[in-house]
XYZ file of C-alpha atoms in Angstrom:
335
model
C -0.114 0.246 0.007
C 1.038 3.366 -0.624
C 2.023 5.473 2.664
C -0.443 8.251 3.061
C -1.304 11.011 5.876
C -4.211 10.491 7.983
C -6.289 13.480 9.938
C -9.240 13.328 11.825
C -11.672 16.346 11.088
C -13.709 17.403 14.265
C -16.168 19.380 11.851
C -17.529 19.644 8.436
C -15.894 22.747 7.633
C -12.500 21.316 8.449
C -13.504 18.194 6.507
C -13.987 19.706 3.266
C -11.200 22.318 3.553
C -8.645 19.606 3.680
C -9.767 17.670 1.244
C -10.457 20.789 -1.369
C -7.027 21.614 -0.615
C -5.129 18.522 -1.561
C -6.236 16.762 -5.094
C -4.871 13.643 -3.538
C -6.856 13.629 -0.561
C -9.897 11.469 0.448
C -12.862 11.319 2.994
C -13.125 8.333 5.145
C -16.556 7.121 6.901
C -16.814 3.452 8.072
C -13.814 2.566 5.177
C -15.597 -1.025 4.282
C -15.156 -0.123 0.751
C -11.757 2.261 0.753
C -10.063 -0.036 2.631
C -10.267 -2.820 0.275
C -9.038 -0.596 -2.362
C -6.317 0.885 -0.477
C -5.204 -2.767 -0.099
C -5.802 -3.934 -3.862
C -4.111 -0.762 -4.921
C -7.303 0.500 -6.831
C -7.407 3.488 -4.584
C -3.714 5.451 -3.819
C -4.819 8.731 -1.730
C -1.804 10.844 -0.259
C -4.211 11.954 2.595
C -7.092 10.358 4.258
C -9.581 12.377 6.006
C -11.427 10.965 8.737
C -15.221 12.656 8.653
C -16.873 9.666 11.758
C -16.524 12.888 13.930
C -17.798 15.443 11.618
C -20.789 14.117 10.450
C -24.232 13.702 11.987
C -25.472 10.519 13.540
C -28.705 11.687 14.152
C -32.037 10.411 12.724
C -34.786 12.857 13.569
C -38.276 13.761 11.932
C -38.841 17.133 10.698
C -41.922 19.444 11.517
C -43.312 18.784 7.767
C -43.267 14.910 8.493
C -39.697 14.073 6.286
C -37.265 12.615 8.006
C -33.458 13.560 8.095
C -31.066 11.116 8.276
C -27.342 12.082 9.066
C -24.410 10.865 7.043
C -22.809 9.534 9.817
C -25.848 7.389 11.014
C -24.169 3.684 10.643
C -26.001 1.350 8.380
C -27.325 -1.279 11.244
C -28.423 1.621 13.297
C -30.609 3.123 10.256
C -31.994 -0.379 9.190
C -33.066 -0.777 13.062
C -34.859 2.824 13.435
C -38.463 2.424 14.688
C -39.754 5.118 12.156
C -37.818 3.940 9.310
C -38.842 0.238 9.816
C -42.738 1.938 9.913
C -42.791 4.154 7.237
C -39.729 3.344 5.068
C -39.722 -0.422 5.464
C -38.000 -0.673 1.517
C -34.990 1.038 2.925
C -34.813 -1.024 6.096
C -34.669 -4.131 4.076
C -32.307 -3.177 1.452
C -30.225 -2.393 4.253
C -30.615 -5.794 5.758
C -29.656 -7.296 2.255
C -26.901 -5.413 1.348
C -24.124 -6.578 3.838
C -22.847 -8.485 6.948
C -24.147 -7.247 10.639
C -20.249 -6.437 11.081
C -20.181 -4.340 7.863
C -23.642 -2.826 8.619
C -21.994 -2.066 12.242
C -18.881 0.238 10.371
C -20.342 1.397 6.988
C -21.928 5.126 7.172
C -25.107 6.224 5.519
C -23.178 8.763 3.471
C -20.524 6.822 2.733
C -22.429 3.562 1.148
C -24.119 5.085 -1.992
C -20.364 6.211 -2.856
C -18.961 3.163 -2.783
C -17.692 1.965 -5.968
C -18.470 -0.783 -9.122
C -17.293 -4.223 -8.025
C -16.246 -5.357 -11.650
C -13.316 -7.578 -11.332
C -11.551 -5.728 -14.214
C -12.038 -2.598 -12.016
C -10.489 -4.394 -8.793
C -7.735 -5.769 -10.692
C -5.018 -3.131 -11.446
C -3.219 -5.796 -13.583
C -6.187 -5.082 -16.508
C -7.116 -2.104 -18.488
C -9.853 -0.534 -16.729
C -11.478 3.413 -18.054
C -12.857 3.764 -14.726
C -9.795 2.926 -12.670
C -7.365 4.750 -15.409
C -9.247 6.625 -18.303
C -8.185 5.941 -21.978
C -6.696 2.372 -21.180
C -10.038 0.528 -22.481
C -12.796 -1.490 -20.854
C -11.862 -5.388 -20.282
C -15.145 -6.269 -19.387
C -16.522 -5.950 -22.773
C -15.973 -9.802 -24.375
C -14.874 -10.695 -21.103
C -16.627 -11.847 -17.913
C -19.818 -10.058 -18.206
C -22.432 -11.964 -16.255
C -22.772 -8.788 -13.483
C -22.481 -6.046 -15.857
C -24.874 -3.666 -17.077
C -28.132 -3.890 -19.162
C -29.211 -0.793 -18.931
C -27.556 2.682 -19.665
C -23.770 1.269 -20.441
C -21.335 2.528 -22.856
C -18.506 1.483 -25.032
C -16.357 2.972 -22.212
C -17.940 1.167 -19.229
C -20.448 -1.615 -18.659
C -19.970 -1.662 -14.796
C -22.983 -2.049 -12.139
C -23.233 0.219 -9.171
C -23.282 -1.868 -6.218
C -25.153 0.060 -3.465
C -28.618 -1.458 -2.031
C -29.212 1.201 -0.128
C -28.807 3.652 -3.280
C -31.654 1.779 -4.695
C -34.008 2.451 -2.160
C -33.111 6.300 -1.769
C -33.540 6.731 -5.528
C -37.298 5.004 -4.908
C -37.703 7.117 -2.304
C -36.971 10.435 -3.946
C -34.541 11.111 -0.868
C -32.770 14.435 -1.409
C -28.881 14.810 -0.798
C -27.379 17.406 1.686
C -24.166 18.256 0.362
C -21.228 20.889 1.613
C -18.310 22.267 -0.504
C -15.994 25.158 -0.508
C -18.770 27.021 -2.179
C -21.213 26.214 0.642
C -24.242 23.711 0.956
C -26.574 22.528 -1.923
C -29.214 19.857 -2.449
C -29.223 17.217 -4.869
C -32.036 15.090 -5.931
C -30.774 11.543 -5.049
C -31.819 10.384 -8.340
C -29.274 12.818 -9.834
C -26.283 11.875 -7.493
C -24.942 9.072 -9.846
C -23.765 9.384 -13.225
C -24.104 7.178 -15.971
C -20.517 6.251 -17.306
C -20.522 7.715 -20.887
C -16.814 8.676 -21.815
C -15.907 9.632 -18.380
C -16.561 6.384 -16.471
C -14.099 7.385 -13.940
C -16.832 9.950 -12.526
C -18.899 8.092 -10.403
C -21.249 10.940 -9.205
C -22.030 14.485 -9.778
C -19.760 15.589 -6.409
C -16.814 17.954 -6.862
C -13.734 16.975 -5.304
C -14.027 18.140 -1.728
C -17.874 17.908 -1.496
C -19.039 16.275 1.608
C -22.231 14.182 1.951
C -23.655 15.701 5.168
C -27.434 13.958 5.298
C -30.236 13.052 3.453
C -34.133 13.879 3.578
C -36.916 11.359 2.780
C -39.941 12.737 2.161
C -43.543 12.137 3.995
C -45.375 10.271 1.236
C -48.052 7.572 1.624
C -46.735 5.061 -0.967
C -43.295 4.755 1.070
C -45.419 2.745 3.854
C -46.305 0.002 1.417
C -42.575 -0.288 -0.116
C -40.367 -3.501 -0.460
C -36.740 -4.298 -1.501
C -35.988 -7.689 -3.163
C -32.693 -8.839 -4.284
C -31.734 -11.671 -6.283
C -28.262 -12.879 -5.681
C -25.925 -15.836 -6.663
C -26.043 -16.823 -2.959
C -28.076 -15.591 0.460
C -24.826 -14.669 2.064
C -24.449 -11.193 1.084
C -23.392 -11.659 -2.351
C -23.877 -8.343 -4.755
C -27.347 -7.865 -6.472
C -27.710 -9.615 -10.416
C -30.561 -7.694 -9.967
C -32.647 -5.750 -7.308
C -36.281 -3.637 -7.295
C -37.267 -1.260 -4.695
C -40.700 0.020 -4.861
C -43.336 1.758 -3.478
C -47.133 1.650 -4.342
C -50.243 3.264 -3.229
C -53.821 2.146 -4.070
C -56.911 3.685 -4.468
C -60.366 2.014 -5.445
C -58.287 -1.060 -6.658
C -56.223 0.872 -9.130
C -52.445 2.010 -8.624
C -52.771 5.806 -7.441
C -48.894 6.440 -7.400
C -45.854 4.285 -7.554
C -42.016 4.625 -7.201
C -39.911 1.842 -8.831
C -36.098 1.653 -8.758
C -33.581 -1.219 -10.283
C -30.098 -2.267 -8.781
C -27.633 -4.413 -10.315
C -28.506 -3.512 -13.939
C -26.739 -0.092 -14.570
C -23.623 2.343 -13.607
C -25.726 4.093 -11.185
C -29.300 3.329 -9.518
C -31.957 3.163 -12.246
C -34.829 4.908 -11.532
C -37.727 3.207 -13.652
C -39.746 5.816 -14.816
C -41.143 4.125 -17.792
C -42.458 1.408 -15.980
C -44.094 3.933 -13.500
C -45.923 5.860 -16.385
C -47.241 2.367 -17.406
C -48.443 1.691 -13.965
C -50.118 4.836 -12.700
C -53.691 4.468 -12.631
C -53.502 0.989 -13.785
C -55.337 -2.125 -12.303
C -52.588 -4.168 -10.360
C -52.882 -6.907 -12.327
C -49.856 -9.331 -14.122
C -50.625 -7.774 -17.664
C -50.167 -4.391 -15.938
C -46.794 -5.514 -14.495
C -45.803 -7.156 -18.024
C -46.614 -4.381 -19.708
C -44.426 -1.752 -17.136
C -41.461 -4.196 -17.254
C -41.636 -4.123 -21.393
C -41.686 -0.528 -21.367
C -38.959 -0.292 -18.771
C -36.678 -2.952 -20.691
C -36.974 -1.614 -24.422
C -33.853 -0.120 -24.153
C -31.952 -2.924 -22.271
C -28.778 -4.688 -24.146
C -27.273 -7.494 -23.272
C -23.558 -8.361 -23.118
C -21.879 -11.516 -24.517
C -19.450 -13.148 -22.575
C -16.845 -15.830 -21.503
C -18.706 -16.237 -18.890
C -22.133 -16.922 -20.491
C -23.143 -12.923 -20.433
C -25.912 -11.578 -18.947
C -28.837 -11.884 -20.900
C -30.432 -13.787 -18.141
C -31.033 -10.519 -16.488
C -33.775 -9.351 -18.630
C -36.288 -11.911 -18.197
C -35.052 -11.994 -14.522
C -35.942 -7.994 -14.207
C -39.391 -8.914 -15.721
C -40.006 -11.479 -13.189
C -38.602 -9.659 -10.085
C -40.720 -6.418 -10.561
C -43.838 -8.615 -11.111
C -43.249 -10.307 -7.889
C -42.743 -7.208 -5.815
C -45.717 -5.334 -7.269
C -47.869 -8.555 -6.605
C -46.787 -8.506 -3.400
C -47.162 -4.861 -2.759
C -50.854 -4.763 -3.937
C -52.125 -7.723 -2.575
C -54.418 -7.226 0.014
C -55.984 -4.045 1.904
C -55.630 -0.534 0.561
C -53.059 1.655 2.081
C -53.156 2.647 5.706
């Protein structure tokens, strides 16, 4: 590992100044992803700034009914919070599906969405990778592609985003609070991450030195009727082949409102707006579920690969989406 300087920031302002002033500096939250990359040689910062004492560990209900979650909240605490479990079950389920208890006890809510892809080639510094070394090529194309993207990929990168929490946050219309040298700003969670385009090395829209300080979850009725389903190779905390986060409200036997997001299928958590448009006002039946999936997957492109490729993900999305919607629309109307 490259030798690096280490500092603990006591405030958000101190952390932002320290990283923004040094192009070779990075923030450290729980470190569950960064430490792996330090060991692998994927990340080679000159300075690591610990922000665990600077960011808030608070979960609070706001006057308008929304919920504020500090970036320093541990994933285990967020998943166990009574308000989250009651009002935003999709978020609790995504967190519990995302990692072992030991990792959840370390990982922070602010750091989790910023974890980087688990693409084999990104993590192997002996192979070309545009995300790790721009302009070198994408070794995944024509290689092992089973885990890779079917939506939003580019010739520069076909990797997928690994965070389960991020998929739930996209479905919940969360807002991201960010502080940088220019001050504070808010970003819609759906806009936080980028598709690869010609610059897959840039995972998010954050500028260097900008720090996530918290999130706001809106008070919306469909969030109470929500769920997260993750399909993976093994139950013991593997990354998603496909995941679905969904929230639904029903009025008079029809879908009044719905939010859908997909994981394991794109470079960013994928908001399924085409599927949502099909479902609003529709009766919750198999025909509507199939039509919604078809609309969202119209632009899906499977990859061939030495491991058999990822064409199986397209029907897997259809089945998983239908299963979650079937579960959420059964039974009584929304409370």
